[in-house]
Short mmCIF file of C-alpha atoms and ligand atoms in Angstrom, two decimals:
data_model
loop_
_atom_site.label_atom_id
_atom_site.label_comp_id
_atom_site.label_asym_id
_atom_site.label_seq_id
_atom_site.Cartn_x
_atom_site.Cartn_y
_atom_site.Cartn_z
CA MET U 166 0.78 32.57 11.03
CA VAL U 167 -2.34 33.60 9.42
CA ASP U 168 -5.84 33.86 11.27
CA LEU U 169 -7.95 31.64 8.70
CA ASN U 170 -11.27 32.59 10.16
CA PHE U 171 -10.27 36.44 9.30
CA LYS U 172 -8.39 35.56 6.13
CA TYR U 173 -11.46 33.54 4.76
CA LYS U 174 -14.25 35.52 6.50
CA SER U 175 -16.28 36.65 3.54
CA LEU U 176 -15.36 32.85 1.54
CA ILE U 177 -17.10 31.22 4.71
CA GLU U 178 -19.88 33.45 4.82
CA PHE U 179 -20.29 32.72 0.82
CA LEU U 180 -20.31 29.14 1.18
CA LYS U 181 -22.53 28.85 4.25
CA SER U 182 -25.19 31.04 2.36
CA GLU U 183 -24.98 28.40 -0.65
CA THR U 184 -24.61 25.11 0.91
CA PRO U 185 -27.63 23.03 0.13
CA PHE U 186 -26.91 20.27 3.22
CA LYS U 187 -24.26 19.92 5.87
CA PRO U 188 -21.89 17.56 4.50
CA GLU U 189 -20.73 14.41 6.20
CA LEU U 190 -17.92 13.45 4.23
CA SER U 191 -15.16 15.61 2.39
CA ILE U 192 -13.28 14.42 -0.73
CA ILE U 193 -10.29 16.06 -1.93
CA LEU U 194 -10.18 14.53 -5.79
CA GLY U 195 -6.66 14.21 -6.91
CA SER U 196 -5.70 13.28 -10.71
CA GLY U 197 -7.79 10.42 -12.06
CA LEU U 198 -10.72 11.26 -10.11
CA GLY U 199 -11.13 14.81 -11.44
CA ASP U 200 -14.57 14.03 -13.14
CA PHE U 201 -15.68 11.57 -10.24
CA ALA U 202 -18.45 14.01 -9.17
CA GLU U 203 -20.04 13.40 -12.28
CA GLN U 204 -20.97 9.91 -11.23
CA LEU U 205 -22.84 10.99 -8.29
CA GLN U 206 -26.02 13.04 -7.74
CA ILE U 207 -25.10 16.74 -7.76
CA HIS U 208 -27.24 19.05 -5.91
CA LYS U 209 -24.83 22.03 -6.68
CA SER U 210 -21.42 22.91 -8.38
CA ILE U 211 -19.81 26.21 -7.65
CA SER U 212 -16.80 27.12 -9.60
CA THR U 213 -13.93 28.37 -7.00
CA SER U 214 -13.56 30.96 -9.52
CA ASP U 215 -16.73 32.60 -8.06
CA ILE U 216 -15.84 32.39 -4.41
CA PRO U 217 -14.26 35.28 -3.13
CA GLY U 218 -11.01 34.86 -1.84
CA TYR U 219 -10.55 31.25 -3.42
CA PRO U 220 -6.99 30.55 -4.64
CA VAL U 221 -7.04 29.83 -8.37
CA SER U 222 -5.38 26.43 -9.85
CA THR U 223 -2.92 26.58 -12.62
CA VAL U 224 -2.05 22.96 -13.27
CA VAL U 225 -3.63 21.26 -16.69
CA GLY U 226 -6.36 18.75 -15.47
CA HIS U 227 -7.27 20.78 -12.32
CA LYS U 228 -10.75 22.06 -12.64
CA GLY U 229 -11.67 24.42 -9.52
CA LYS U 230 -14.88 23.23 -8.70
CA ILE U 231 -16.79 22.58 -5.50
CA HIS U 232 -19.35 20.21 -5.87
CA PHE U 233 -22.07 19.23 -3.18
CA ALA U 234 -23.22 15.64 -4.18
CA GLU U 235 -25.35 12.82 -2.64
CA TYR U 236 -24.57 9.13 -3.09
CA GLU U 237 -26.29 6.08 -1.12
CA ASN U 238 -27.75 8.54 0.83
CA LYS U 239 -24.77 10.14 2.12
CA LYS U 240 -24.02 13.82 2.07
CA LEU U 241 -20.79 15.05 0.39
CA ILE U 242 -18.47 17.93 -0.61
CA LEU U 243 -16.13 17.24 -3.28
CA PHE U 244 -13.06 19.22 -4.26
CA GLN U 245 -12.17 19.14 -7.70
CA GLY U 246 -8.71 20.85 -8.94
CA ARG U 247 -6.28 21.18 -5.90
CA VAL U 248 -4.12 23.99 -5.76
CA HIS U 249 -0.33 22.93 -4.95
CA PHE U 250 2.43 24.17 -3.00
CA TYR U 251 4.63 24.03 -6.00
CA GLU U 252 2.51 26.71 -7.80
CA GLY U 253 3.73 29.58 -5.30
CA TYR U 254 0.42 29.40 -3.18
CA ASN U 255 1.22 29.66 0.79
CA ILE U 256 0.12 26.93 2.68
CA ASN U 257 -3.09 28.53 3.94
CA GLU U 258 -4.12 28.58 0.49
CA CYS U 259 -3.16 24.84 0.05
CA ILE U 260 -5.55 23.93 2.87
CA ILE U 261 -8.46 25.73 2.01
CA PRO U 262 -10.66 22.67 1.16
CA VAL U 263 -9.81 21.30 4.43
CA PHE U 264 -10.83 24.58 6.47
CA ILE U 265 -13.93 24.76 4.23
CA SER U 266 -14.80 20.84 5.35
CA HIS U 267 -14.16 22.09 8.81
CA LYS U 268 -16.13 24.69 8.79
CA LEU U 269 -19.36 23.18 7.06
CA GLY U 270 -19.32 20.67 10.03
CA VAL U 271 -17.66 17.26 7.93
CA LYS U 272 -16.36 14.68 10.19
CA ASN U 273 -14.63 12.64 7.60
CA LEU U 274 -12.18 13.67 5.20
CA LEU U 275 -10.77 11.44 2.37
CA LEU U 276 -7.66 12.61 0.15
CA THR U 277 -6.82 11.25 -2.79
CA ASN U 278 -3.78 11.84 -5.19
CA ALA U 279 -1.60 10.56 -7.65
CA ALA U 280 1.88 9.30 -6.52
CA GLY U 281 5.34 8.23 -7.91
CA GLY U 282 5.75 4.38 -6.57
CA ILE U 283 9.28 3.77 -4.71
CA ASN U 284 8.21 0.39 -3.10
CA LYS U 285 9.49 -2.08 -5.86
CA ASN U 286 6.24 -4.09 -5.32
CA PHE U 287 4.17 -1.40 -6.57
CA THR U 288 3.66 -1.11 -10.50
CA PRO U 289 1.84 1.91 -11.98
CA GLY U 290 -2.10 1.50 -11.91
CA ASP U 291 -1.82 0.44 -8.04
CA LEU U 292 -3.89 1.85 -5.61
CA MET U 293 -2.13 2.74 -2.27
CA LEU U 294 -3.75 3.27 1.40
CA ALA U 295 -1.49 5.74 3.09
CA THR U 296 -0.24 4.01 6.36
CA SER U 297 1.68 6.88 7.46
CA LEU U 298 2.43 10.26 5.94
CA ASN U 299 5.93 11.83 5.78
CA GLY U 300 5.76 15.57 6.17
CA ILE U 301 9.13 16.61 7.20
CA LEU U 302 9.70 18.30 4.06
CA ILE U 303 6.62 20.52 4.99
CA LYS U 304 7.15 20.89 8.46
CA LYS U 305 8.30 24.67 8.71
CA GLU U 306 5.17 25.56 6.53
CA LEU U 307 3.02 23.20 8.75
CA THR U 308 4.10 24.90 12.11
CA ASP U 309 3.68 28.44 10.25
CA LEU U 310 0.12 27.35 9.56
CA ILE U 311 -0.93 25.97 12.90
CA GLY U 312 1.28 28.36 14.81
CA LEU U 313 3.57 27.63 17.72
CA THR U 314 1.05 29.13 20.42
CA ASN U 315 -2.13 27.96 18.91
CA LEU U 316 -2.66 24.96 20.80
CA ALA U 317 -4.57 26.31 23.53
CA GLY U 318 -7.22 23.69 24.45
CA LYS U 319 -6.16 21.38 21.81
CA ASP U 320 -4.16 18.06 22.07
CA ASN U 321 -1.02 18.42 19.84
CA PHE U 322 -1.07 14.48 19.20
CA ILE U 323 -2.55 13.69 15.87
CA ASN U 324 -4.54 10.55 14.86
CA LEU U 325 -3.09 10.22 11.36
CA PRO U 326 -4.21 8.41 9.29
CA ASP U 327 -7.60 7.63 11.54
CA PRO U 328 -7.06 3.89 12.24
CA GLU U 329 -10.94 3.24 12.16
CA PHE U 330 -11.25 4.75 9.01
CA ASN U 331 -8.27 3.15 7.44
CA ASN U 332 -9.78 0.10 8.78
CA LEU U 333 -13.13 0.64 7.10
CA ILE U 334 -11.24 1.29 3.88
CA LYS U 335 -9.21 -1.84 3.80
CA THR U 336 -12.54 -4.02 4.67
CA THR U 337 -14.23 -2.28 1.59
CA ALA U 338 -11.21 -2.86 -0.91
CA LYS U 339 -11.35 -6.60 0.19
CA SER U 340 -15.13 -6.82 -0.14
CA GLU U 341 -15.06 -5.11 -3.69
CA ASN U 342 -12.07 -7.40 -4.58
CA ILE U 343 -9.74 -4.46 -5.27
CA ASN U 344 -6.07 -5.15 -4.53
CA LEU U 345 -5.45 -1.86 -2.08
CA LYS U 346 -1.57 -1.93 -1.38
CA GLN U 347 -0.40 -0.26 1.78
CA GLY U 348 2.47 1.97 2.23
CA VAL U 349 4.06 5.27 3.49
CA TYR U 350 3.50 8.66 1.36
CA TRP U 351 6.09 11.12 1.29
CA PHE U 352 5.51 14.61 0.53
CA THR U 353 8.31 16.71 -2.01
CA LYS U 354 7.42 20.24 -2.80
CA GLY U 355 7.89 19.74 -6.40
CA PRO U 356 7.59 21.50 -9.07
CA THR U 357 10.38 19.04 -10.53
CA TYR U 358 10.02 15.38 -10.27
CA GLU U 359 12.92 14.04 -7.89
CA THR U 360 16.43 12.88 -8.81
CA PRO U 361 17.20 9.24 -8.47
CA ALA U 362 19.25 10.13 -5.38
CA GLU U 363 16.22 11.79 -3.88
CA ILE U 364 14.06 8.82 -4.21
CA LYS U 365 16.90 6.28 -2.79
CA PHE U 366 17.26 8.62 0.18
CA PHE U 367 13.45 8.27 0.81
CA ALA U 368 13.30 4.81 0.43
CA LYS U 369 15.87 4.25 2.96
CA TYR U 370 13.70 6.05 5.35
CA GLY U 371 10.49 4.28 4.56
CA ALA U 372 9.09 5.94 1.78
CA ASP U 373 6.49 3.71 -0.35
CA ALA U 374 5.24 6.48 -2.85
CA VAL U 375 6.12 10.13 -3.48
CA GLY U 376 3.73 12.78 -4.09
CA MET U 377 3.48 16.60 -4.26
CA SER U 378 0.28 17.42 -2.05
CA THR U 379 -1.68 15.34 0.62
CA VAL U 380 0.54 15.45 3.51
CA HIS U 381 -0.28 19.23 4.89
CA GLU U 382 -3.94 18.85 4.22
CA ALA U 383 -4.06 15.51 6.10
CA VAL U 384 -2.19 17.03 9.17
CA TYR U 385 -4.31 19.97 8.96
CA SER U 386 -7.42 18.25 8.87
CA SER U 387 -6.37 15.68 11.70
CA TYR U 388 -5.38 18.47 13.67
CA LEU U 389 -8.80 20.32 13.02
CA GLY U 390 -10.32 16.64 14.50
CA MET U 391 -11.65 15.26 11.43
CA LYS U 392 -11.13 11.54 10.49
CA THR U 393 -8.50 11.40 7.81
CA ALA U 394 -7.26 9.04 5.38
CA ALA U 395 -5.29 9.17 2.08
CA ILE U 396 -5.36 7.02 -1.36
CA SER U 397 -2.91 7.45 -3.83
CA CYS U 398 -2.82 6.35 -7.27
CA ILE U 399 0.40 5.06 -8.47
CA THR U 400 0.55 6.50 -11.79
CA ASN U 401 4.73 5.72 -12.50
CA PHE U 402 7.80 4.30 -10.93
CA ALA U 403 9.36 6.96 -9.17
CA SER U 404 12.29 8.55 -10.42
CA GLY U 405 15.50 5.83 -10.96
CA ILE U 406 12.87 3.05 -9.97
CA SER U 407 12.69 2.11 -13.71
CA ASP U 408 15.01 3.25 -16.55
CA GLN U 409 12.11 4.98 -18.18
CA LYS U 410 11.82 8.59 -18.19
CA LEU U 411 9.43 10.63 -16.17
CA SER U 412 6.49 12.75 -17.65
CA HIS U 413 3.20 14.41 -16.68
CA SER U 414 1.56 12.61 -19.43
CA GLU U 415 2.71 9.24 -18.23
CA VAL U 416 0.92 10.54 -14.81
CA THR U 417 -2.37 11.63 -16.39
CA GLU U 418 -2.54 8.33 -18.83
CA THR U 419 -2.18 5.95 -15.89
CA ALA U 420 -4.60 8.00 -13.69
CA ASP U 421 -6.89 7.63 -16.81
CA ARG U 422 -6.39 4.02 -16.98
CA VAL U 423 -7.30 3.31 -13.57
CA LYS U 424 -10.11 6.13 -12.97
CA ASN U 425 -12.84 3.37 -12.97
CA ILE U 426 -11.51 1.01 -10.26
CA PHE U 427 -10.64 4.05 -8.20
CA ALA U 428 -14.10 5.34 -8.68
CA ARG U 429 -15.57 2.13 -7.63
CA LEU U 430 -13.37 2.02 -4.69
CA VAL U 431 -14.22 5.40 -3.58
CA LYS U 432 -17.86 4.69 -4.07
CA ALA U 433 -17.94 1.64 -1.76
CA ILE U 434 -15.99 3.79 0.76
CA ILE U 435 -18.74 6.68 0.78
CA LYS U 436 -21.29 3.71 1.08
CA ALA U 437 -19.70 2.01 3.98
CA VAL U 438 -18.46 5.34 5.82
N1 LIG J 594 6.96 12.27 -7.97
C1 LIG J 594 6.33 13.47 -7.49
N2 LIG J 594 5.10 13.57 -7.37
C2 LIG J 594 4.37 12.75 -8.43
C3 LIG J 594 4.99 11.62 -9.03
C4 LIG J 594 6.43 11.35 -8.84
O1 LIG J 594 6.98 10.61 -8.96
N3 LIG J 594 4.01 10.74 -9.67
C5 LIG J 594 2.84 11.62 -9.82
N4 LIG J 594 3.03 12.64 -8.64
#
């Protein structure tokens, strides 16, 4: 277990001195929402490479930036450019945006990502609200993160996803006329996409979508007491669900194709929070 307050002391001090306001909502931007912040009134953008101790992302299309922005009088912090577990980072580096959000006083955290569709009713381009998240494949790392003995004064039952936040998102999607699917997001470590046999296994145990992020962030966020929800952009059929070969370019192309509708949904959520 790592003491994050100690490990990230100078990082937090730096950000607290740079923060233009106390953000109320934090959004972690996945593929497809990469340039979302540009649609908002940006007060300040900081490159993560200028932040002492901030891990560096190596994935194409993941720009490392933290934006302090405003939309409809809501003060926001947005994280552009995730670092993923499959890039070789420790879990305590992967959850840094969640830790920062909490330290800056954020109450609500919205996670977004790209995911492969397992549910046969999903097609690439769909948006899916997570009704639950399966972190069984990252449970050991989550235990390492939180620590076996770190529950003093804390409730170890997490409210994930937050039911009120999810209801607000569902109502918002309806009023925006956006067909928001719902389902269970299942984490895999990557870096390779899954085999058809793995997807069959996940499907059997209730997975509707699969991806390589989000669950550890969501569990940690919820553990810290933030209201947490997650929305996936279904960018491709998961392995074996269709005959088509998977590719990272299909993921980025689909994410790009639906980015306007995804952005419209997220803006409406910001307004409604
Ligand atoms: N599998 C895992 N992660 C993903 C996928 C997938 O099919 N699509 C986008 N991220």
